[in-house]
Amino acid sequence: MKTILITGGAGFIGSHLVRLMVNKYPGYRVVNLDKLTYAGNLANLKDVEDKPNYRFVKGDICDFEQMRQVFADYGVDAVIHLAAESHVDRSIKDPFAFARTNVMGTLALLQAARLAWDGRFEGKLFYHVSTDEVYGALENDGSFFVETTRYNPHSPYSASKASSDHFVRAYHDTYGLPVKISNCSNNYGPYQFPEKLIPLFINNIRHNKSLPVYGTGENVRDWLYVEDHVRAIDLIFHQGKVGDTYNIGGFNEWRNIDLVRLLVGVTDRLLGRAEGASSCLITFVRDRAGHDLRYAIDSSKLHRELGWSPSLQFEEGIEKTVRWYLDHQDWLDNVTSGDYLKYYEEMYHK
Ligand code: NAD
Ligand code: DAU
């Protein structure tokens, strides 16, 4: 039985990936290793926790000895590495946490894999899940990030992810570790922690709270439904070329303000309010420091080489997502901690 170690499997994207791997590949043993930080929630995985091919390990990727033990205990064949600090605003507040987990944690995991596999790399793989933010920011000029775009990160979050990508490539080039990397655009869908734009705003609309749009709302993001992302990971994991990088994105660019208006319209309709009634909640607040203007990712390599394309139209994905959050108020209440609110107030409502 092949053993796959998925790190960060209790988080947003990780939980969708664990679910896909456990259900689609009963012949794999899926070990979900997660520290359960504020962003990790085992309730995201209730439907797979009793499956015979699923294991959970509470662990910290920064703990090198623990990582070595996990490789020894489970005989790990492949790693899909998602564990990270993932929120840009938090990285502005506490950059050290991002260097610790995203850089040192990734390094500890790489070293544990290298020592465990000890040069016998046949059938082994270290797959690193990364972000389009490593490429920096684009102007509103129709250009795209491609796999060879020069790294130019601006936030402590993207700098830490860029650094982790470099370490992954360095382990491939220096020690021959079989690696793959993918860089994806903004994900949305169920189980996303409500500090990120889409779940935060759906929750706020429901509770008639203000919708804090940073700066002028002109910033552009490319949005992809989370299940399309994990389908791409599955494909790259099984069929991608070792040593290669793949961009993943939806060719689906939205200005923040237009996305917020769409969210208001859909959420109002599903709540039975007059459509657009909640527009009055939109509030322009102080801009995010170093706020990247535009991300747009060219995922044509993934389409050309592995036949992947997004399956869901954005309006359909947004409707599905809004419905999910409205139907899962208990989930939202559970994950919205007092600490998070305090932090948020400090950052944007001084
Ligand atoms: P998330 O914040 O929802 O989940 C992160 C998970 O990692 C949590 O379960 C957390 O408990 C765990 N974790 C954090 N520190 C850990 C540590 N030291 N040891 C073990 N586990 C730890 O993040 P997400 O949005 O699901 O993102 C997952 C990955 O995908 C990240 O690497 C992120 O950079 C990347 N990514 C995210 C997006 C996006 O839009 N969300 C887009 C592209 C790439
Ligand atoms: O591009 C991929 C990245 O997408 C991932 O690597 C990150 O892990 C993920 O968090 C996401 O980063 P963003 O910073 O783009 O996502 P966020 O949801 O925080 O913000 C989306 C946009 O909305 C961004 O331009 C900032 C803006 N925003 C966000 C929040 C939370 C607001 O205007 N108001 C808000 O309250």
Short mmCIF file of C-alpha atoms and ligand atoms in Angstrom, two decimals:
data_model
loop_
_atom_site.label_atom_id
_atom_site.label_comp_id
_atom_site.label_asym_id
_atom_site.label_seq_id
_atom_site.Cartn_x
_atom_site.Cartn_y
_atom_site.Cartn_z
CA MET A 1 0.00 0.00 0.00
CA LYS A 2 1.41 3.39 -1.00
CA THR A 3 1.56 5.90 1.87
CA ILE A 4 1.01 9.57 1.12
CA LEU A 5 1.75 12.18 3.75
CA ILE A 6 -0.44 15.26 3.29
CA THR A 7 0.61 18.19 5.48
CA GLY A 8 -1.93 20.86 6.42
CA GLY A 9 -4.78 18.46 5.65
CA ALA A 10 -7.08 20.00 8.27
CA GLY A 11 -7.01 23.40 6.56
CA PHE A 12 -9.09 24.73 3.70
CA ILE A 13 -7.44 23.27 0.58
CA GLY A 14 -5.83 20.38 2.48
CA SER A 15 -9.18 19.04 3.69
CA HIS A 16 -10.55 18.95 0.12
CA LEU A 17 -7.39 17.18 -1.04
CA VAL A 18 -7.49 14.61 1.78
CA ARG A 19 -11.15 13.88 0.98
CA LEU A 20 -10.36 13.39 -2.72
CA MET A 21 -7.34 11.14 -2.08
CA VAL A 22 -9.03 8.98 0.58
CA ASN A 23 -12.16 8.42 -1.51
CA LYS A 24 -10.59 8.11 -4.96
CA TYR A 25 -7.63 5.91 -3.99
CA PRO A 26 -8.67 3.26 -1.42
CA GLY A 27 -5.31 1.59 -2.15
CA TYR A 28 -3.39 4.54 -0.70
CA ARG A 29 -2.89 5.12 2.98
CA VAL A 30 -3.40 8.87 3.49
CA VAL A 31 -1.65 10.31 6.54
CA ASN A 32 -2.86 13.82 7.36
CA LEU A 33 -0.27 15.68 9.44
CA ASP A 34 -1.46 18.97 10.88
CA LYS A 35 -0.55 21.16 13.85
CA LEU A 36 -4.17 22.36 14.15
CA THR A 37 -3.38 26.05 14.32
CA TYR A 38 -6.29 28.51 14.30
CA ALA A 39 -6.75 27.53 10.61
CA GLY A 40 -6.83 23.77 11.10
CA ASN A 41 -10.12 22.12 11.93
CA LEU A 42 -10.76 18.39 12.02
CA ALA A 43 -14.48 19.04 11.66
CA ASN A 44 -13.62 19.69 7.99
CA LEU A 45 -12.93 15.96 7.65
CA LYS A 46 -15.76 14.34 9.60
CA ASP A 47 -16.90 12.38 6.54
CA VAL A 48 -13.55 10.60 6.08
CA GLU A 49 -12.26 10.18 9.63
CA ASP A 50 -13.50 6.58 9.92
CA LYS A 51 -12.20 5.41 6.55
CA PRO A 52 -9.68 2.55 6.90
CA ASN A 53 -7.10 4.25 4.64
CA TYR A 54 -7.08 7.54 6.63
CA ARG A 55 -4.83 8.48 9.56
CA PHE A 56 -4.46 11.77 11.42
CA VAL A 57 -1.23 12.82 13.13
CA LYS A 58 -1.10 16.01 15.18
CA GLY A 59 2.33 17.35 14.38
CA ASP A 60 4.40 20.41 13.63
CA ILE A 61 6.43 20.46 10.41
CA CYS A 62 9.01 22.65 12.22
CA ASP A 63 9.79 19.75 14.58
CA PHE A 64 12.47 17.96 12.59
CA GLU A 65 12.76 14.96 14.95
CA GLN A 66 9.01 14.45 14.85
CA MET A 67 9.06 14.59 11.05
CA ARG A 68 11.82 11.95 10.96
CA GLN A 69 9.70 9.77 13.25
CA VAL A 70 6.62 10.15 11.05
CA PHE A 71 8.61 9.03 7.99
CA ALA A 72 9.93 6.04 9.97
CA ASP A 73 6.57 5.10 11.55
CA TYR A 74 4.52 5.24 8.37
CA GLY A 75 7.05 4.43 5.64
CA VAL A 76 6.06 7.52 3.69
CA ASP A 77 6.34 7.14 -0.11
CA ALA A 78 5.20 10.60 -1.13
CA VAL A 79 4.53 13.98 0.43
CA ILE A 80 1.99 16.58 -0.66
CA HIS A 81 2.98 19.62 1.36
CA LEU A 82 0.32 22.24 2.08
CA ALA A 83 0.93 23.13 5.75
CA ALA A 84 1.61 26.84 5.96
CA GLU A 85 0.66 30.14 7.45
CA SER A 86 -1.55 31.35 4.61
CA HIS A 87 -3.01 34.79 5.34
CA VAL A 88 -1.26 37.88 3.95
CA ASP A 89 -2.65 40.26 6.61
CA ARG A 90 -1.35 38.04 9.42
CA SER A 91 2.08 37.97 7.75
CA ILE A 92 2.20 41.76 7.92
CA LYS A 93 1.51 41.58 11.64
CA ASP A 94 3.80 38.62 12.49
CA PRO A 95 6.35 37.86 9.74
CA PHE A 96 8.43 35.58 12.01
CA ALA A 97 5.61 33.04 12.23
CA PHE A 98 5.60 32.86 8.43
CA ALA A 99 9.39 32.39 8.18
CA ARG A 100 9.21 29.69 10.87
CA THR A 101 6.44 27.58 9.37
CA ASN A 102 6.72 28.27 5.66
CA VAL A 103 10.51 28.37 5.36
CA MET A 104 11.97 26.40 8.30
CA GLY A 105 9.04 23.97 8.39
CA THR A 106 9.37 23.19 4.68
CA LEU A 107 13.12 22.75 5.14
CA ALA A 108 12.62 20.34 8.05
CA LEU A 109 10.21 18.29 5.95
CA LEU A 110 12.56 18.24 2.93
CA GLN A 111 15.46 17.11 5.10
CA ALA A 112 13.33 14.42 6.80
CA ALA A 113 12.28 13.11 3.35
CA ARG A 114 15.82 13.17 2.04
CA LEU A 115 17.21 11.26 5.04
CA ALA A 116 14.35 8.77 5.13
CA TRP A 117 14.62 8.00 1.41
CA ASP A 118 18.43 8.05 1.56
CA GLY A 119 19.09 8.26 -2.18
CA ARG A 120 16.57 5.49 -2.99
CA PHE A 121 14.21 7.84 -4.80
CA GLU A 122 12.45 5.33 -7.09
CA GLY A 123 8.67 5.80 -6.60
CA LYS A 124 9.20 8.68 -4.15
CA LEU A 125 7.91 12.25 -4.54
CA PHE A 126 7.90 15.55 -2.66
CA TYR A 127 5.08 17.72 -4.06
CA HIS A 128 5.06 21.31 -2.82
CA VAL A 129 1.83 23.34 -3.05
CA SER A 130 2.57 27.01 -3.59
CA THR A 131 1.02 30.28 -4.68
CA ASP A 132 0.99 32.71 -7.60
CA GLU A 133 1.92 35.48 -5.13
CA VAL A 134 5.62 34.50 -5.42
CA TYR A 135 5.64 36.17 -8.86
CA GLY A 136 4.75 39.60 -7.45
CA ALA A 137 2.16 41.90 -8.95
CA LEU A 138 1.01 42.74 -12.48
CA GLU A 139 -0.22 45.98 -13.98
CA ASN A 140 -3.66 46.17 -15.58
CA ASP A 141 -2.10 45.42 -18.96
CA GLY A 142 -3.44 41.96 -19.85
CA SER A 143 -0.17 40.20 -18.95
CA PHE A 144 0.00 36.84 -17.11
CA PHE A 145 2.33 35.00 -14.77
CA VAL A 146 3.91 32.02 -16.56
CA GLU A 147 6.06 29.29 -15.01
CA THR A 148 9.25 31.15 -15.93
CA THR A 149 8.19 34.56 -14.58
CA ARG A 150 10.89 35.96 -12.26
CA TYR A 151 10.08 35.69 -8.56
CA ASN A 152 9.31 39.09 -7.05
CA PRO A 153 7.36 38.63 -3.80
CA HIS A 154 6.17 41.68 -1.85
CA SER A 155 4.48 40.51 1.35
CA PRO A 156 6.12 38.53 4.15
CA TYR A 157 3.71 35.71 3.22
CA SER A 158 4.75 35.61 -0.43
CA ALA A 159 8.43 36.07 0.48
CA SER A 160 8.19 33.03 2.77
CA LYS A 161 6.44 30.94 0.10
CA ALA A 162 9.01 32.03 -2.51
CA SER A 163 11.78 30.98 -0.16
CA SER A 164 10.15 27.59 0.40
CA ASP A 165 9.85 27.08 -3.39
CA HIS A 166 13.58 27.83 -3.73
CA PHE A 167 14.45 25.28 -1.03
CA VAL A 168 12.34 22.64 -2.78
CA ARG A 169 14.17 23.27 -6.08
CA ALA A 170 17.52 23.33 -4.25
CA TYR A 171 16.81 19.85 -2.82
CA HIS A 172 16.06 18.61 -6.33
CA ASP A 173 19.15 20.19 -7.88
CA THR A 174 21.54 19.41 -5.02
CA TYR A 175 20.41 16.03 -3.68
CA GLY A 176 18.31 14.71 -6.55
CA LEU A 177 15.12 14.68 -4.43
CA PRO A 178 12.18 14.07 -6.80
CA VAL A 179 10.01 17.18 -6.49
CA LYS A 180 7.08 18.89 -8.17
CA ILE A 181 5.74 22.38 -7.49
CA SER A 182 2.46 24.03 -8.38
CA ASN A 183 1.62 27.72 -8.01
CA CYS A 184 -2.09 28.46 -7.78
CA SER A 185 -4.28 31.54 -7.79
CA ASN A 186 -6.95 32.51 -5.18
CA ASN A 187 -9.11 29.58 -4.11
CA TYR A 188 -12.69 29.79 -2.86
CA GLY A 189 -15.28 27.30 -1.66
CA PRO A 190 -16.46 25.51 1.52
CA TYR A 191 -14.29 25.30 4.69
CA GLN A 192 -12.22 28.46 4.04
CA PHE A 193 -11.35 30.29 7.23
CA PRO A 194 -13.47 33.47 7.47
CA GLU A 195 -10.51 35.84 7.51
CA LYS A 196 -10.27 35.51 3.71
CA LEU A 197 -12.37 37.83 1.56
CA ILE A 198 -15.16 35.52 0.35
CA PRO A 199 -16.22 33.69 3.56
CA LEU A 200 -15.63 36.82 5.66
CA PHE A 201 -17.93 38.91 3.48
CA ILE A 202 -20.67 36.25 3.21
CA ASN A 203 -20.70 35.98 7.00
CA ASN A 204 -20.73 39.76 7.42
CA ILE A 205 -23.58 40.23 4.95
CA ARG A 206 -25.62 37.67 6.86
CA HIS A 207 -25.00 39.53 10.13
CA ASN A 208 -25.40 43.03 8.66
CA LYS A 209 -21.81 43.89 9.47
CA SER A 210 -19.64 46.19 7.40
CA LEU A 211 -17.74 44.87 4.37
CA PRO A 212 -14.24 46.38 4.61
CA VAL A 213 -12.89 46.80 1.08
CA TYR A 214 -9.19 47.65 1.22
CA GLY A 215 -8.17 50.83 -0.61
CA THR A 216 -10.30 51.55 -3.67
CA GLY A 217 -11.32 47.95 -4.42
CA GLU A 218 -9.52 48.11 -7.78
CA ASN A 219 -7.17 45.21 -6.98
CA VAL A 220 -7.66 42.19 -9.21
CA ARG A 221 -7.52 38.50 -8.25
CA ASP A 222 -7.98 35.33 -10.32
CA TRP A 223 -10.45 32.99 -8.54
CA LEU A 224 -10.59 29.20 -8.75
CA TYR A 225 -13.02 26.80 -7.06
CA VAL A 226 -11.10 24.72 -4.51
CA GLU A 227 -12.23 21.35 -5.93
CA ASP A 228 -10.76 22.35 -9.30
CA HIS A 229 -7.46 23.09 -7.54
CA VAL A 230 -7.31 19.69 -5.82
CA ARG A 231 -8.20 17.96 -9.09
CA ALA A 232 -5.19 19.70 -10.62
CA ILE A 233 -3.00 18.58 -7.69
CA ASP A 234 -4.16 14.98 -8.18
CA LEU A 235 -3.29 15.17 -11.88
CA ILE A 236 0.13 16.76 -11.34
CA PHE A 237 0.91 14.36 -8.50
CA HIS A 238 0.25 11.35 -10.75
CA GLN A 239 1.17 12.59 -14.22
CA GLY A 240 3.28 15.75 -13.87
CA LYS A 241 6.98 15.70 -14.73
CA VAL A 242 9.42 15.37 -11.83
CA GLY A 243 11.37 18.62 -11.36
CA ASP A 244 8.67 20.67 -13.12
CA THR A 245 6.51 23.59 -12.02
CA TYR A 246 2.85 24.00 -13.01
CA ASN A 247 0.75 27.14 -12.78
CA ILE A 248 -2.89 26.61 -11.80
CA GLY A 249 -5.56 29.27 -12.30
CA GLY A 250 -9.03 29.92 -13.55
CA PHE A 251 -8.51 32.60 -16.23
CA ASN A 252 -11.12 34.30 -14.08
CA GLU A 253 -10.08 37.81 -13.06
CA TRP A 254 -12.26 39.98 -10.85
CA ARG A 255 -11.75 43.45 -9.38
CA ASN A 256 -12.40 43.14 -5.66
CA ILE A 257 -15.22 45.68 -5.76
CA ASP A 258 -17.02 43.81 -8.56
CA LEU A 259 -16.65 40.54 -6.69
CA VAL A 260 -18.04 42.15 -3.52
CA ARG A 261 -21.07 43.43 -5.47
CA LEU A 262 -21.61 39.93 -6.88
CA LEU A 263 -21.42 38.45 -3.37
CA VAL A 264 -23.87 41.02 -2.05
CA GLY A 265 -26.33 40.24 -4.87
CA VAL A 266 -26.19 36.46 -4.46
CA THR A 267 -26.21 36.48 -0.65
CA ASP A 268 -29.13 38.92 -0.46
CA ARG A 269 -31.12 36.80 -2.90
CA LEU A 270 -30.47 33.58 -0.98
CA LEU A 271 -31.36 35.30 2.30
CA GLY A 272 -34.63 36.50 0.79
CA ARG A 273 -33.62 40.16 1.01
CA ALA A 274 -34.13 42.65 -1.80
CA GLU A 275 -31.18 42.06 -4.14
CA GLY A 276 -28.47 44.65 -3.44
CA ALA A 277 -30.03 45.71 -0.13
CA SER A 278 -26.73 44.99 1.64
CA SER A 279 -24.67 47.26 -0.66
CA CYS A 280 -24.87 49.86 2.08
CA LEU A 281 -22.52 47.64 4.15
CA ILE A 282 -19.64 48.21 1.71
CA THR A 283 -17.02 50.36 3.46
CA PHE A 284 -13.71 51.46 1.96
CA VAL A 285 -10.98 51.13 4.60
CA ARG A 286 -7.24 51.69 4.86
CA ASP A 287 -5.39 49.74 2.17
CA ARG A 288 -3.37 46.61 2.93
CA ALA A 289 0.34 47.53 3.16
CA GLY A 290 2.14 46.56 -0.06
CA HIS A 291 -1.18 45.47 -1.59
CA ASP A 292 -0.44 43.72 -4.91
CA LEU A 293 -2.49 45.33 -7.68
CA ARG A 294 -3.22 42.36 -9.90
CA TYR A 295 -2.64 38.60 -10.11
CA ALA A 296 -3.39 36.69 -13.31
CA ILE A 297 -2.02 33.26 -13.95
CA ASP A 298 -1.50 31.47 -17.23
CA SER A 299 -2.32 27.80 -16.64
CA SER A 300 -2.05 26.77 -20.31
CA LYS A 301 0.91 24.43 -19.62
CA LEU A 302 -1.29 22.36 -17.30
CA HIS A 303 -4.07 22.35 -19.90
CA ARG A 304 -1.73 21.48 -22.78
CA GLU A 305 0.32 18.80 -21.03
CA LEU A 306 -2.16 17.20 -18.64
CA GLY A 307 -5.55 18.20 -20.08
CA TRP A 308 -6.75 20.08 -17.00
CA SER A 309 -9.28 22.93 -17.10
CA PRO A 310 -11.56 24.40 -14.45
CA SER A 311 -14.93 22.64 -14.34
CA LEU A 312 -17.07 25.30 -12.73
CA GLN A 313 -18.29 28.66 -14.04
CA PHE A 314 -17.55 31.37 -11.46
CA GLU A 315 -21.17 32.50 -10.94
CA GLU A 316 -22.14 28.86 -10.36
CA GLY A 317 -19.22 28.34 -7.95
CA ILE A 318 -20.07 31.51 -6.01
CA GLU A 319 -23.74 30.51 -5.68
CA LYS A 320 -22.71 27.06 -4.42
CA THR A 321 -20.24 28.64 -1.98
CA VAL A 322 -22.67 31.23 -0.59
CA ARG A 323 -25.27 28.49 -0.08
CA TRP A 324 -22.72 26.34 1.77
CA TYR A 325 -21.78 29.11 4.23
CA LEU A 326 -25.41 30.08 4.80
CA ASP A 327 -26.22 26.42 5.51
CA HIS A 328 -23.20 25.98 7.83
CA GLN A 329 -23.49 28.86 10.27
CA ASP A 330 -22.45 26.44 13.05
CA TRP A 331 -19.13 25.83 11.26
CA LEU A 332 -18.54 29.57 10.91
CA ASP A 333 -19.38 30.22 14.57
CA ASN A 334 -16.98 27.49 15.69
CA VAL A 335 -13.99 28.81 13.79
CA THR A 336 -14.47 32.50 14.48
CA SER A 337 -12.40 32.96 17.61
CA GLY A 338 -12.23 36.02 19.81
CA ASP A 339 -8.52 36.37 19.12
CA TYR A 340 -9.14 36.59 15.42
CA LEU A 341 -11.67 39.39 15.88
CA LYS A 342 -9.32 41.30 18.19
CA TYR A 343 -6.50 41.06 15.66
CA TYR A 344 -8.78 42.14 12.86
CA GLU A 345 -10.03 45.19 14.79
CA GLU A 346 -6.43 46.26 15.53
CA MET A 347 -5.41 46.04 11.87
CA TYR A 348 -8.27 47.81 10.15
CA HIS A 349 -10.53 49.65 12.55
CA LYS A 350 -8.21 51.86 14.55
P1 NAD B 1 -5.12 27.21 5.61
O1 NAD B 1 -4.55 28.33 6.40
O2 NAD B 1 -6.58 27.07 5.48
O3 NAD B 1 -4.57 25.82 6.19
C1 NAD B 1 -3.24 25.64 6.59
C2 NAD B 1 -3.15 24.36 7.39
O4 NAD B 1 -1.78 24.16 7.78
C3 NAD B 1 -3.97 24.39 8.69
O5 NAD B 1 -4.69 23.20 8.83
C4 NAD B 1 -2.91 24.53 9.78
O6 NAD B 1 -3.30 23.95 11.01
C5 NAD B 1 -1.74 23.80 9.16
N1 NAD B 1 -0.45 24.23 9.71
C6 NAD B 1 -0.02 25.51 9.89
N2 NAD B 1 1.22 25.50 10.45
C7 NAD B 1 1.57 24.19 10.61
C8 NAD B 1 2.73 23.53 11.11
N3 NAD B 1 3.76 24.23 11.60
N4 NAD B 1 2.78 22.19 11.10
C9 NAD B 1 1.71 21.46 10.61
N5 NAD B 1 0.58 22.03 10.16
C10 NAD B 1 0.52 23.38 10.13
O7 NAD B 1 -4.40 27.31 4.18
P2 NAD B 1 -4.98 27.00 2.73
O8 NAD B 1 -5.65 28.20 2.21
O9 NAD B 1 -5.68 25.71 2.76
O10 NAD B 1 -3.59 26.84 1.93
C11 NAD B 1 -2.92 25.59 1.90
C12 NAD B 1 -1.65 25.73 1.08
O11 NAD B 1 -1.97 26.16 -0.23
C13 NAD B 1 -0.68 26.76 1.65
O12 NAD B 1 0.62 26.26 1.47
C14 NAD B 1 -0.90 28.00 0.78
O13 NAD B 1 0.26 28.77 0.69
C15 NAD B 1 -1.25 27.35 -0.55
N6 NAD B 1 -2.13 28.15 -1.42
C16 NAD B 1 -3.31 28.67 -0.96
C17 NAD B 1 -4.15 29.38 -1.82
C18 NAD B 1 -5.47 29.94 -1.37
O14 NAD B 1 -6.11 30.66 -2.12
N7 NAD B 1 -5.93 29.65 -0.17
C19 NAD B 1 -3.76 29.56 -3.16
C20 NAD B 1 -2.55 29.02 -3.59
C21 NAD B 1 -1.75 28.31 -2.73
O1 DAU B 2 -3.20 34.23 -4.83
C1 DAU B 2 -3.16 33.12 -3.97
C2 DAU B 2 -3.31 33.59 -2.53
O2 DAU B 2 -4.68 33.99 -2.36
C3 DAU B 2 -2.94 32.52 -1.52
O3 DAU B 2 -1.58 32.20 -1.66
C4 DAU B 2 -3.21 33.01 -0.09
O4 DAU B 2 -2.94 31.98 0.84
C5 DAU B 2 -4.68 33.41 0.00
O5 DAU B 2 -4.94 33.94 1.28
C6 DAU B 2 -5.03 34.45 -1.07
O6 DAU B 2 -4.37 35.70 -0.81
P1 DAU B 2 -5.13 37.12 -0.96
O7 DAU B 2 -4.45 38.10 -0.10
O8 DAU B 2 -5.32 37.46 -2.39
O9 DAU B 2 -6.59 36.71 -0.36
P2 DAU B 2 -7.60 37.50 0.59
O10 DAU B 2 -8.86 36.72 0.62
O11 DAU B 2 -6.96 37.85 1.90
O12 DAU B 2 -7.85 38.86 -0.19
C7 DAU B 2 -8.38 38.88 -1.50
C8 DAU B 2 -8.40 40.33 -1.96
O13 DAU B 2 -9.39 41.04 -1.21
C9 DAU B 2 -7.09 41.08 -1.74
O14 DAU B 2 -6.88 41.99 -2.80
C10 DAU B 2 -7.32 41.83 -0.44
C11 DAU B 2 -8.80 42.12 -0.47
N1 DAU B 2 -9.48 42.16 0.84
C12 DAU B 2 -9.33 41.10 1.69
C13 DAU B 2 -9.96 41.09 2.92
C14 DAU B 2 -9.75 39.92 3.87
C15 DAU B 2 -10.32 43.22 1.17
O15 DAU B 2 -10.47 44.18 0.38
N2 DAU B 2 -10.94 43.21 2.39
C16 DAU B 2 -10.79 42.19 3.28
O16 DAU B 2 -11.37 42.24 4.41
#
